[in-house]
XYZ file of N, CA and C in Angstrom:
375
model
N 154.192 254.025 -17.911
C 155.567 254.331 -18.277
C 156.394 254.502 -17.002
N 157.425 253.953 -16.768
C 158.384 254.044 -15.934
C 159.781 254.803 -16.328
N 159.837 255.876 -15.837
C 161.194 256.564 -15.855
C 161.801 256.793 -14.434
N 162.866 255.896 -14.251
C 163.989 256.020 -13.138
C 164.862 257.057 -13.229
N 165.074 257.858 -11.779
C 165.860 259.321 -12.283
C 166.514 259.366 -10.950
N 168.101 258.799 -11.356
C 169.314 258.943 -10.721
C 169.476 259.876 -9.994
N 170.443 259.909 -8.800
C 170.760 261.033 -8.132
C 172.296 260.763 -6.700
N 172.910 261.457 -6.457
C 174.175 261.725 -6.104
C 175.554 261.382 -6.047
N 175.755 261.234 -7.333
C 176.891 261.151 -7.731
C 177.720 262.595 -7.650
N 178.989 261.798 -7.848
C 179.750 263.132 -7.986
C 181.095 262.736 -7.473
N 182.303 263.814 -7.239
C 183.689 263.460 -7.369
C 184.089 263.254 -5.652
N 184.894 261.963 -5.526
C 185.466 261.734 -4.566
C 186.945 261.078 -4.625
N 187.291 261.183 -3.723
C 188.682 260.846 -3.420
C 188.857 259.385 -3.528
N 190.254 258.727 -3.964
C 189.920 256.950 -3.763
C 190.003 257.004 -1.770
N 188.913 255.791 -1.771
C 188.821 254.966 -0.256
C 187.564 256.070 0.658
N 186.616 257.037 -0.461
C 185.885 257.846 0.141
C 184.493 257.010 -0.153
N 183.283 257.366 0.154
C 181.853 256.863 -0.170
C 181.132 257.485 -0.919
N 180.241 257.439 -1.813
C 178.896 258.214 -1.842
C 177.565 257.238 -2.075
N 176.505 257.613 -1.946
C 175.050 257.177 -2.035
C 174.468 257.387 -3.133
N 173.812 256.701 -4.376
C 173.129 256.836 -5.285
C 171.950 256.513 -4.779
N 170.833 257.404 -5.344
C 169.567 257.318 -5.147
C 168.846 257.072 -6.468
N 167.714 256.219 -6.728
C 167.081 255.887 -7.787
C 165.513 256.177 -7.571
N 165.148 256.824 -7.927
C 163.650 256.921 -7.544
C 162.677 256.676 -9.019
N 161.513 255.505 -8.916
C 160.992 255.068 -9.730
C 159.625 254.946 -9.703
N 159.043 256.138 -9.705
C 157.811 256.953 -9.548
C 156.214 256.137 -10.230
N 155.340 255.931 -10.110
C 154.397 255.773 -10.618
C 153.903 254.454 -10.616
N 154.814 253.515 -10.037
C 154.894 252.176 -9.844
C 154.242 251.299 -8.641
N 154.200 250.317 -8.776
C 154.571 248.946 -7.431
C 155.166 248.812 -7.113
N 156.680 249.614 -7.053
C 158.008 249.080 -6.465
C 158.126 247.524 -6.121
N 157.087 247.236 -5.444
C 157.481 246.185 -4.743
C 157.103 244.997 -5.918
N 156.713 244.978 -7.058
C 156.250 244.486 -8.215
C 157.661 243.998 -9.289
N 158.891 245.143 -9.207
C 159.791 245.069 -10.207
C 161.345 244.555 -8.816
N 161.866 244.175 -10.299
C 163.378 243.733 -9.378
C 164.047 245.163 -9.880
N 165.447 245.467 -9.673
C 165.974 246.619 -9.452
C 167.591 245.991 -9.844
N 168.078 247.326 -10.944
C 169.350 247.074 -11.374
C 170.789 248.343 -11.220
N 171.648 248.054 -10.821
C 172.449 249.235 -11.008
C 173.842 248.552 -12.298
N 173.969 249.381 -13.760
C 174.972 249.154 -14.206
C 175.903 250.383 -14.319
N 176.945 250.154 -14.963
C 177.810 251.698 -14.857
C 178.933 251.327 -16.682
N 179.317 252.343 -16.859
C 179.877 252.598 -18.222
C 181.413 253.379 -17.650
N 182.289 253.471 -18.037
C 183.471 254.010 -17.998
C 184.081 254.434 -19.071
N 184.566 255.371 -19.527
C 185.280 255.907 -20.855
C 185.745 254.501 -21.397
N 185.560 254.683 -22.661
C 186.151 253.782 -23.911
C 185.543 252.291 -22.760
N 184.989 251.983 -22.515
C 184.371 250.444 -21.865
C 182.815 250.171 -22.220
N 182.598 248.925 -22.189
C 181.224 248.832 -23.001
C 180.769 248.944 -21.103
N 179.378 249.052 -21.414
C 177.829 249.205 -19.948
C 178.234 248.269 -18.844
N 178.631 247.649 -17.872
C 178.476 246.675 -16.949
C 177.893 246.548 -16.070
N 177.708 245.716 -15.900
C 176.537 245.428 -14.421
C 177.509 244.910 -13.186
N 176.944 245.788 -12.162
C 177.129 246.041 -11.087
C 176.309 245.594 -9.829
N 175.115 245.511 -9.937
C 174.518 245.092 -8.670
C 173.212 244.763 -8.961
N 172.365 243.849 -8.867
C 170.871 243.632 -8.865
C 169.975 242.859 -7.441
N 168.685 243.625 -7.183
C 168.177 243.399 -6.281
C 166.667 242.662 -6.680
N 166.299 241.550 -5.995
C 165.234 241.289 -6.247
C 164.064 242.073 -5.801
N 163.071 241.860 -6.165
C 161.605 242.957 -6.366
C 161.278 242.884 -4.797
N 161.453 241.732 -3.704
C 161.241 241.934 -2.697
C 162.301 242.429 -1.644
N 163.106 242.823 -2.160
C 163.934 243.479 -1.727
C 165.145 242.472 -0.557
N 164.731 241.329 -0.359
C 165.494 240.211 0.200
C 166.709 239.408 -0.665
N 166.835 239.685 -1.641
C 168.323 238.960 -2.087
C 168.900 239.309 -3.402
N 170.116 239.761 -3.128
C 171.222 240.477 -4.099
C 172.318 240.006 -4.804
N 172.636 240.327 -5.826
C 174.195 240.222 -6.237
C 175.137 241.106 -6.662
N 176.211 240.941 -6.860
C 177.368 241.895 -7.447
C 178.199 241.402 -8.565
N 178.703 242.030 -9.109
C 180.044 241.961 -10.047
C 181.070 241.695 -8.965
N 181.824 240.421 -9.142
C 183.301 240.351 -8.596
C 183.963 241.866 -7.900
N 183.541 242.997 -8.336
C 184.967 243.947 -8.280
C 183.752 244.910 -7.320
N 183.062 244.187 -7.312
C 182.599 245.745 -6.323
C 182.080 245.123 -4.763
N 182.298 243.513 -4.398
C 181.984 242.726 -3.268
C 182.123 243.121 -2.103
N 181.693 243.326 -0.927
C 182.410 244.024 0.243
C 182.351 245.121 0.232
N 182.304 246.226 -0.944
C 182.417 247.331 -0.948
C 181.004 248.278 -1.054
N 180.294 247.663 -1.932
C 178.906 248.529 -2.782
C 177.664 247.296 -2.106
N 176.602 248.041 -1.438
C 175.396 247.951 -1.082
C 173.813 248.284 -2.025
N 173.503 247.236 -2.282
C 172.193 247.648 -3.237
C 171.080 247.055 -2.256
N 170.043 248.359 -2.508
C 168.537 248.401 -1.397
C 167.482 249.055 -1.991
N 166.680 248.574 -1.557
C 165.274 249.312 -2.018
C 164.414 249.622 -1.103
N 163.609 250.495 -1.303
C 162.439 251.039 -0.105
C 161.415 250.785 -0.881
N 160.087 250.258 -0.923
C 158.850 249.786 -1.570
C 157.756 250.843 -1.505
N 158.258 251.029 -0.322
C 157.497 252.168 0.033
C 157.001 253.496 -0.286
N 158.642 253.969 -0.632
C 159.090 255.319 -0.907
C 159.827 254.914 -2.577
N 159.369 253.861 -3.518
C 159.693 253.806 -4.443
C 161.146 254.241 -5.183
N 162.057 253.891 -4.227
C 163.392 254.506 -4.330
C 164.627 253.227 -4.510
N 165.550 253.013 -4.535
C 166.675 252.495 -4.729
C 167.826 253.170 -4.596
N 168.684 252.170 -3.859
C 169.877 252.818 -3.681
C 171.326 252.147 -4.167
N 172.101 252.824 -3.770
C 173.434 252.169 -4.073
C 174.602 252.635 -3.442
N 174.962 252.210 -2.378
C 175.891 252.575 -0.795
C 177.040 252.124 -1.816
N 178.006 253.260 -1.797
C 179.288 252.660 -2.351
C 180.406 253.282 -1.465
N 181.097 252.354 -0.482
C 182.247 252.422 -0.165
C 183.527 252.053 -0.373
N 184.533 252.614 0.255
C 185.999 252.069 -0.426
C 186.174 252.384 -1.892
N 185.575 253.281 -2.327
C 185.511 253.631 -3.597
C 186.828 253.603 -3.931
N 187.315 253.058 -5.258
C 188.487 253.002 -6.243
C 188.193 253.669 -7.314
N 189.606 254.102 -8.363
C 189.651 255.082 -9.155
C 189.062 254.611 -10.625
N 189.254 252.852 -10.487
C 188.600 252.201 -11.300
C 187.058 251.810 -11.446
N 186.031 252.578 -10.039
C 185.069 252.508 -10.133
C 184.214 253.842 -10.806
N 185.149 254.748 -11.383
C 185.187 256.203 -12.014
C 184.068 255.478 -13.549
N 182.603 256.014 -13.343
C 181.568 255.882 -14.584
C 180.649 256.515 -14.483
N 179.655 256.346 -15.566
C 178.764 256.294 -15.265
C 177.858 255.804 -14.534
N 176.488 255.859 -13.662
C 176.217 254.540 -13.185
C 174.595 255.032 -13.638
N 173.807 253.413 -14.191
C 172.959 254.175 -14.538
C 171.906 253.168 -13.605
N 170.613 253.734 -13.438
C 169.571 252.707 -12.450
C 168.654 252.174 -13.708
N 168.243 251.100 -13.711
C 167.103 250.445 -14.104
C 165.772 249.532 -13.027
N 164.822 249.124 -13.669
C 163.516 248.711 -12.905
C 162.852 247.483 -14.378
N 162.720 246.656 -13.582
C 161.907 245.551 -14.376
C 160.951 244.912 -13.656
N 159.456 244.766 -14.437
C 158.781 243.988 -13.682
C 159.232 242.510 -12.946
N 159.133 241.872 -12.071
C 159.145 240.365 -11.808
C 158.290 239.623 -12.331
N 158.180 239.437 -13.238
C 157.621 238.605 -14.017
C 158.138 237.322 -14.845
N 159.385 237.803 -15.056
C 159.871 236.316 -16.175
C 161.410 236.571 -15.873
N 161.725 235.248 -15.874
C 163.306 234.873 -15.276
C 164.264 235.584 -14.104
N 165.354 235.054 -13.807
C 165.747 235.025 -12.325
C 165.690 236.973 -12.521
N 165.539 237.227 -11.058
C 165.982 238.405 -10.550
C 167.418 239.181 -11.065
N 168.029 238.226 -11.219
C 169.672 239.241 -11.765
C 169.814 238.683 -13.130
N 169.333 239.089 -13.543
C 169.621 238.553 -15.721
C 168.183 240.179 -15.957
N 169.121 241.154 -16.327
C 168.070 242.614 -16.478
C 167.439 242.398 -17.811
N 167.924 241.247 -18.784
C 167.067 241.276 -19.964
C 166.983 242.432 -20.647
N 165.912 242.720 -21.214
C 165.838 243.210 -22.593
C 163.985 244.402 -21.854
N 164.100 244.363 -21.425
C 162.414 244.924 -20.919
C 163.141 246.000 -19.678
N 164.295 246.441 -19.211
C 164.275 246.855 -18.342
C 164.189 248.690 -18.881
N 163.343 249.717 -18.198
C 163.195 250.780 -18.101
C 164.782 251.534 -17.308
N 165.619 252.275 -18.310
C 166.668 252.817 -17.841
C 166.509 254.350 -16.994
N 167.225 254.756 -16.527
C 167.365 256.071 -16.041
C 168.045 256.595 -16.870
N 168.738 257.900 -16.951
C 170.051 258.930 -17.747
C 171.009 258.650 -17.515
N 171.063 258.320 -16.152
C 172.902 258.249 -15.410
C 172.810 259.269 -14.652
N 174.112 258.915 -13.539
C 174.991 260.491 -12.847
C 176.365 259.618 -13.000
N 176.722 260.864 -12.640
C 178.581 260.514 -12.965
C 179.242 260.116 -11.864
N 179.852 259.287 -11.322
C 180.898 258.941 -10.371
C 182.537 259.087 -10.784
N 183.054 260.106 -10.169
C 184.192 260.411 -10.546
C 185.138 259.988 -8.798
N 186.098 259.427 -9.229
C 186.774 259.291 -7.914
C 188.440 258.958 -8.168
N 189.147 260.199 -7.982
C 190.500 260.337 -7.883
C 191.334 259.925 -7.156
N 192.628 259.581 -7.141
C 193.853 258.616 -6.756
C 194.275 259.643 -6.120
């Protein structure tokens, strides 16, 4: 069983940073690809950033390019999510997921991926 369990979110100013941490315990890390999506009042779930299982190649959503960093440590079974230049429109939830590499590309999270709870990203104008 894989349970991913989010960590440092919280309220910032627009054009400030913070670091999400994902830690996904009990695993191969280096076995699963790695997802960050986020939710916003009244908005359906979106995806935001996915990393492949070897930790060498990424993507983003249009709106977060230039700004938000997705990484993994294999090692230390962790994931991250560097978000700078933060905007008021990046104000959600954000939640981490983990999927084996096993079947289809690295950024399509499918239907098999193990979620976390969330933390909250709040960031004011």
């Amino acid at each position: 069983q894989v349970q991913p369990l989010e960590s440092g979110g919280g309220s910032v100013q627009a054009g400030g940073s913070l670091r999400l941490s994902c830690l996904a315990s009990g695993i191969t890390f280096g076995l699963y690809h790695g997802y960050w999506f986020r939710q916003a009042p009244g908005k359906e779930r979106e995806f935001v950033a996915a990393i492949k299982s070897s930790g060498d190649l990424t993507t983003y959503v249009e709106a977060v390019k230039g700004r938000f960093t997705i990484s993994k440590d294999n090692v230390e079974n962790t994931m991250f999510l560097q978000m700078d230049s933060l905007k008021p429109e990046d104000t959600a939830v954000y939640y981490c997921g983990v999927r084996l590499g096993n079947s289809g590309a690295y950024w399509y999270a499918g239907e098999s991926v193990s979620w976390g709870q969330g933390t909250q990203v709040t960031v004011s104008s």
